[in-house]
Short mmCIF file of C-alpha atoms in Angstrom, two decimals:
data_model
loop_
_atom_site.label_atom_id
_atom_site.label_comp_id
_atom_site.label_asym_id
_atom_site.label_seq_id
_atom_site.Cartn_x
_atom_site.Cartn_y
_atom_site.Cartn_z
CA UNK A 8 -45.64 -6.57 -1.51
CA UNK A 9 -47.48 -5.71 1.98
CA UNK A 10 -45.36 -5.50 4.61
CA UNK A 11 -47.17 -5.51 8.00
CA UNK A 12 -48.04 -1.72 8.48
CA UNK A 13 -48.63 -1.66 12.14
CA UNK A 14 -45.87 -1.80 14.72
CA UNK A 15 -45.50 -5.51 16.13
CA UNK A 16 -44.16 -7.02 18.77
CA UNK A 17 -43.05 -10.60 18.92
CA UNK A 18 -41.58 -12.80 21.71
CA UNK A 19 -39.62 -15.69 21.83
CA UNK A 20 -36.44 -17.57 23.03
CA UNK A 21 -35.15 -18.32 19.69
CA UNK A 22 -34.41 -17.27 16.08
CA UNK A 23 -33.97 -19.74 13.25
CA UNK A 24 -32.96 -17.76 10.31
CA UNK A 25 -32.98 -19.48 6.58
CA UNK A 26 -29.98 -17.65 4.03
CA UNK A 27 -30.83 -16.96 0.93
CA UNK A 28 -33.68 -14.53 0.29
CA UNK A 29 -33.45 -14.08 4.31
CA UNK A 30 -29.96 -12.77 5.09
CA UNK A 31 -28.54 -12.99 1.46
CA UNK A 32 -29.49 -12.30 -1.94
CA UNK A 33 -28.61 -14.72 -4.41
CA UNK A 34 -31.26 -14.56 -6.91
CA UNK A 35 -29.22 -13.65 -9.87
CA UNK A 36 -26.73 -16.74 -9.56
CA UNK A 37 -29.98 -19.35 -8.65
CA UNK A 38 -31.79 -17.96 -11.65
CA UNK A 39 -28.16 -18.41 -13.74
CA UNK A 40 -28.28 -22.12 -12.60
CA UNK A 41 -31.33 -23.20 -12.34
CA UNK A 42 -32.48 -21.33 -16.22
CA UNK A 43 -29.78 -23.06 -17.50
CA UNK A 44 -30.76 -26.66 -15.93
CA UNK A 45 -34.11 -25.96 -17.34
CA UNK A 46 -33.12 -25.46 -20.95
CA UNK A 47 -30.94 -28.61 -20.55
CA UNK A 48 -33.91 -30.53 -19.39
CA UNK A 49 -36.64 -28.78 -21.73
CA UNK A 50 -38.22 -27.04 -19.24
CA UNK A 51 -39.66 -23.59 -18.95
CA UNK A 52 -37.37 -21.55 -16.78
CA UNK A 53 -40.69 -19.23 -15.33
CA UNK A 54 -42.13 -22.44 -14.49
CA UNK A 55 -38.75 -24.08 -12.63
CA UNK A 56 -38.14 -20.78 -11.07
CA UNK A 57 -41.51 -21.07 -9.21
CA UNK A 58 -40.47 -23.81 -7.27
CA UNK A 59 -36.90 -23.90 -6.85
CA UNK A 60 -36.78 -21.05 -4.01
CA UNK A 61 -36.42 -22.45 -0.60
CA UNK A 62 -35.73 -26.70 -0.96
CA UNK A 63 -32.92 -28.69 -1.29
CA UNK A 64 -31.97 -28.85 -5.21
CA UNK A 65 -32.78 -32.64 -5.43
CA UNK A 66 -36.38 -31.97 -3.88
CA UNK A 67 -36.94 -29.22 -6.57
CA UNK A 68 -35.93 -32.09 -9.00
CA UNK A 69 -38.18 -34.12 -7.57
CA UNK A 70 -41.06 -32.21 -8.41
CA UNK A 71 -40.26 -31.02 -12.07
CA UNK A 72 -38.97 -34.49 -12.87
CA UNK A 73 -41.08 -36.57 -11.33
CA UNK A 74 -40.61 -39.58 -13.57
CA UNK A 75 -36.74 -39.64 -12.70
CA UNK A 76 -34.93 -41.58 -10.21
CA UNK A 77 -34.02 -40.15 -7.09
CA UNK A 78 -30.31 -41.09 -7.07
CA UNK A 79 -30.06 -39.40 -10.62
CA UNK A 80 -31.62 -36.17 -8.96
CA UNK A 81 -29.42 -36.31 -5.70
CA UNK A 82 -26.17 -36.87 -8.54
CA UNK A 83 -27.79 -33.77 -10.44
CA UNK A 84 -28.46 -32.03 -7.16
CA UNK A 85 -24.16 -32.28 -6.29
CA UNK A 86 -23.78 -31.11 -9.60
CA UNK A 87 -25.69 -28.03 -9.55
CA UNK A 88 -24.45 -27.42 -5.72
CA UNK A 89 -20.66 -27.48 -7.22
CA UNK A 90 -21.99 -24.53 -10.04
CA UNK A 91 -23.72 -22.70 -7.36
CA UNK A 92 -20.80 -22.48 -4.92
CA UNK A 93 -18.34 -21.38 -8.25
CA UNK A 94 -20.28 -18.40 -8.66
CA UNK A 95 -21.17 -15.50 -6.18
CA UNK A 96 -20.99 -13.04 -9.16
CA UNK A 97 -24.42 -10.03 -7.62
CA UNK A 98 -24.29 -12.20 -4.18
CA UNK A 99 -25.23 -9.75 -1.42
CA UNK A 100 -26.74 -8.85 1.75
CA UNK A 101 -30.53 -8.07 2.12
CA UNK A 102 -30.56 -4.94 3.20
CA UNK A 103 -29.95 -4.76 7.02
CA UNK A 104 -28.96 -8.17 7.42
CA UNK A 105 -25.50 -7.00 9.31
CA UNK A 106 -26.99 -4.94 11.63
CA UNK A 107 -29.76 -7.87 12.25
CA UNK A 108 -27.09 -10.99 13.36
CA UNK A 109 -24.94 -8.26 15.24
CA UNK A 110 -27.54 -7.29 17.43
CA UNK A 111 -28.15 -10.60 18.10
CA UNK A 112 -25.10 -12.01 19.98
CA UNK A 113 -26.82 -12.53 22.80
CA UNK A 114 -29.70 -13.75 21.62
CA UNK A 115 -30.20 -17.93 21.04
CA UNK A 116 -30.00 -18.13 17.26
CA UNK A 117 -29.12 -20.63 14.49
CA UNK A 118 -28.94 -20.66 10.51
CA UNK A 119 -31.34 -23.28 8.90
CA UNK A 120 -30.39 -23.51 5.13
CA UNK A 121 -31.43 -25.67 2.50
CA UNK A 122 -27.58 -25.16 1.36
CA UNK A 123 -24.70 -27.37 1.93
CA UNK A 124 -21.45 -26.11 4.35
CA UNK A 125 -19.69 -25.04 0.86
CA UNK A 126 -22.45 -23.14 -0.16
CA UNK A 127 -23.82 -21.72 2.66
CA UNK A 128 -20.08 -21.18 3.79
CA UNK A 129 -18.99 -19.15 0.42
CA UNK A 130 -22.09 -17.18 0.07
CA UNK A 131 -22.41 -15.76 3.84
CA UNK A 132 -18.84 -14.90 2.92
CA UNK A 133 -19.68 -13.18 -0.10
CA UNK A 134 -22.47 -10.93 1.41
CA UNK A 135 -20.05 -10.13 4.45
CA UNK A 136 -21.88 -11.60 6.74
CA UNK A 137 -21.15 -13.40 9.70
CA UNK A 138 -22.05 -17.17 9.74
CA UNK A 139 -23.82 -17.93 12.97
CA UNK A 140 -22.40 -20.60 15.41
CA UNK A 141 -25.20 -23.07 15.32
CA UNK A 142 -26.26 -23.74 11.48
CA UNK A 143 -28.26 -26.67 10.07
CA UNK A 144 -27.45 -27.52 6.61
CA UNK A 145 -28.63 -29.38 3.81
CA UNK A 146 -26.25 -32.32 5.33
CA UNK A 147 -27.72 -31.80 8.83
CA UNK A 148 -31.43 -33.21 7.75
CA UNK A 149 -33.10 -36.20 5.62
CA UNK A 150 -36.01 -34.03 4.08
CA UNK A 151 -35.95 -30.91 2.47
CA UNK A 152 -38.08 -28.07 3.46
CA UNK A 153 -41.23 -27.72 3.53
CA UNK A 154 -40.98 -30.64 5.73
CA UNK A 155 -39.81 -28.67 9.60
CA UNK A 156 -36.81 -31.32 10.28
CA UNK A 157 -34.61 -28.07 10.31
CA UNK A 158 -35.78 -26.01 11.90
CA UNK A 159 -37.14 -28.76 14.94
CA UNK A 160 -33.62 -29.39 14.63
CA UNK A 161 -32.67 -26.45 15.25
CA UNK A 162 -34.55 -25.34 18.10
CA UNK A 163 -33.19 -28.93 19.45
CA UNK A 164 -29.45 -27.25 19.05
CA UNK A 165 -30.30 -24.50 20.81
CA UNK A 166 -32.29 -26.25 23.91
CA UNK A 167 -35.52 -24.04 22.76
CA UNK A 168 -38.90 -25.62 22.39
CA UNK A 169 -40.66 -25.15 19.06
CA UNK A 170 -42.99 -22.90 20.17
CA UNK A 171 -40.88 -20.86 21.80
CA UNK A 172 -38.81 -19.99 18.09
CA UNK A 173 -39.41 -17.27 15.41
CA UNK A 174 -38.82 -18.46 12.21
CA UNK A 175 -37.13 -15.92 9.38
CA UNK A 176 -37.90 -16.93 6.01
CA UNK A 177 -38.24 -15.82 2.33
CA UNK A 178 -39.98 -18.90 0.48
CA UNK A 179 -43.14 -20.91 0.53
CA UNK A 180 -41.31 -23.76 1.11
CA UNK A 181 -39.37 -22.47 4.61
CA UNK A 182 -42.59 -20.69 5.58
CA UNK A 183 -44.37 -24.30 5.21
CA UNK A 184 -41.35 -25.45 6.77
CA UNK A 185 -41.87 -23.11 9.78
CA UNK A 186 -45.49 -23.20 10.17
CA UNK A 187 -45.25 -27.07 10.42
CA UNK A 188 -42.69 -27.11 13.43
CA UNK A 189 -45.24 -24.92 15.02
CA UNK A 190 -43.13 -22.12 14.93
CA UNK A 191 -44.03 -18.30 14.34
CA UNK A 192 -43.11 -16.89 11.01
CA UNK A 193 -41.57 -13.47 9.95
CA UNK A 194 -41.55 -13.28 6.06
CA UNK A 195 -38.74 -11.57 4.19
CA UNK A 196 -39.46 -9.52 1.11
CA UNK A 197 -41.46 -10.01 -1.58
CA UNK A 198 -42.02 -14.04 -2.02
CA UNK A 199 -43.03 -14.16 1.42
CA UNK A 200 -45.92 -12.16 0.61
CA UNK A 201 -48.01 -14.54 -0.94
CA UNK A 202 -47.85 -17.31 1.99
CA UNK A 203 -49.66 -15.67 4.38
CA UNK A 204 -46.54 -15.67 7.42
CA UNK A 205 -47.28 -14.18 10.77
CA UNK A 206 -45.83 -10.90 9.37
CA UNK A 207 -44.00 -9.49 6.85
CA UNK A 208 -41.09 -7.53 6.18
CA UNK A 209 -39.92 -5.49 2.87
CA UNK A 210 -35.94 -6.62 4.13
CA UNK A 211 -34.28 -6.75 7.66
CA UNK A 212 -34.21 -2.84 8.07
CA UNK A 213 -37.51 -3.04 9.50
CA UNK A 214 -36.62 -5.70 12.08
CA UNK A 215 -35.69 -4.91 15.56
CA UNK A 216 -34.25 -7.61 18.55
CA UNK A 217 -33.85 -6.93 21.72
CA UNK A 218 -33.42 -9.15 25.26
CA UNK A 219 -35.45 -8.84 28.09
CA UNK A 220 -34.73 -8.80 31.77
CA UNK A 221 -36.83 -11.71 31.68
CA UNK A 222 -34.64 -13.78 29.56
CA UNK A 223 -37.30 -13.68 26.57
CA UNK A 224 -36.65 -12.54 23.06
CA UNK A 225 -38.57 -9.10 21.65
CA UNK A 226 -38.46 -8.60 17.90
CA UNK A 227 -40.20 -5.53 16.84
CA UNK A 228 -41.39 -5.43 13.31
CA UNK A 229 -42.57 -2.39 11.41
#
């Protein structure tokens, strides 16, 4: 990946931060799940694992089924949810994810995740990480990223106006997500990459917040 090589400053009054592939690493249990829905549905797993990262499990569905009905994919979707939140067998932190939400208690922040409470609940948990006080989950919204009800939801929770947030995401789908709410962008690792955020990071350790007198929100990436 290219992370962004020069020093960069970013300002806001908000941070909406997305989980996994953000702030956790679950990749080993989604590609458990979702390889194994594949085979049961005869479909390549390379191909499903392209565009699983980042929606809600019934949107994913939606896409690599798209002949199904939607209540079948949304009774699928609970299904898979159930097997997801069973297993946090290799679920950890990105690296400097612990250091990132400490520093920012006083900063206006929320977690916008296309998991459920139960998942998003047990897998913060599992990466020892603190879950922050305002969170948006996948029973918070109506449409899965990329469409920006989260995060607009979001900044709504925290009294911040859209343009005034930094989005921190991981997939194509949450940078879509972001871009749409007319939000700025800071990619996480290596999927980020190819989606063209505002900036990129290789994790969290190269990801600094601070407050200003003014009231306004620094993050200084590089």
């Amino acid at each position: 990946m290219t992370a962004t090589a020069v020093p960069t400053v970013l300002t806001a009054r908000a941070l909406l931060l997305d989980m996994d592939g953000t702030l956790v690493n679950s990749d080993v249990v989604v590609e458990r799940c979702w390889r194994r829905w594949a085979e049961r549905h005869g479909l390549d797993g390379d191909e499903v694992m392209k565009v699983v990262h980042g929606r809600q499990g019934y949107a994913s569905m939606a896409l690599l089924l798209p002949d199904r009905p939607m209540a079948q994919n949304h009774a699928d979707n609970a299904r898979m949810l159930a097997e997801e939140t069973a297993d946090m067998d290799g679920v950890v932190a990105i690296p400097g994810a612990q250091a990132f939400l400490a520093s920012l208690a006083k900063v206006p922040h929320a977690l916008v995740t296309s998991a459920d409470v139960a998942l998003s609940t047990a897998r913060m948990a599992a990466a020892g990480l603190a879950l922050p006080e305002v969170r948006i989950t996948a029973e918070s919204v109506g449409a899965s990223k990329p469409d920006p009800e989260g995060f607009l939801k979001g900044a709504a929770e925290l009294g911040v106006e859209p343009s005034e947030c930094i989005v921190f995401e991981d997939s194509g789908a949450g940078i879509t997500a972001g871009r749409a709410a007319g939000m700025q962008v800071v990619g996480v690792g290596p999927r980020a990459d190819f989606h063209e955020p505002d900036v990129v990071v290789r994790d969290l350790t190269q990801v600094r917040v601070e407050v200003g007198a003014d009231g306004k929100v620094r993050v200084y990436v590089g």
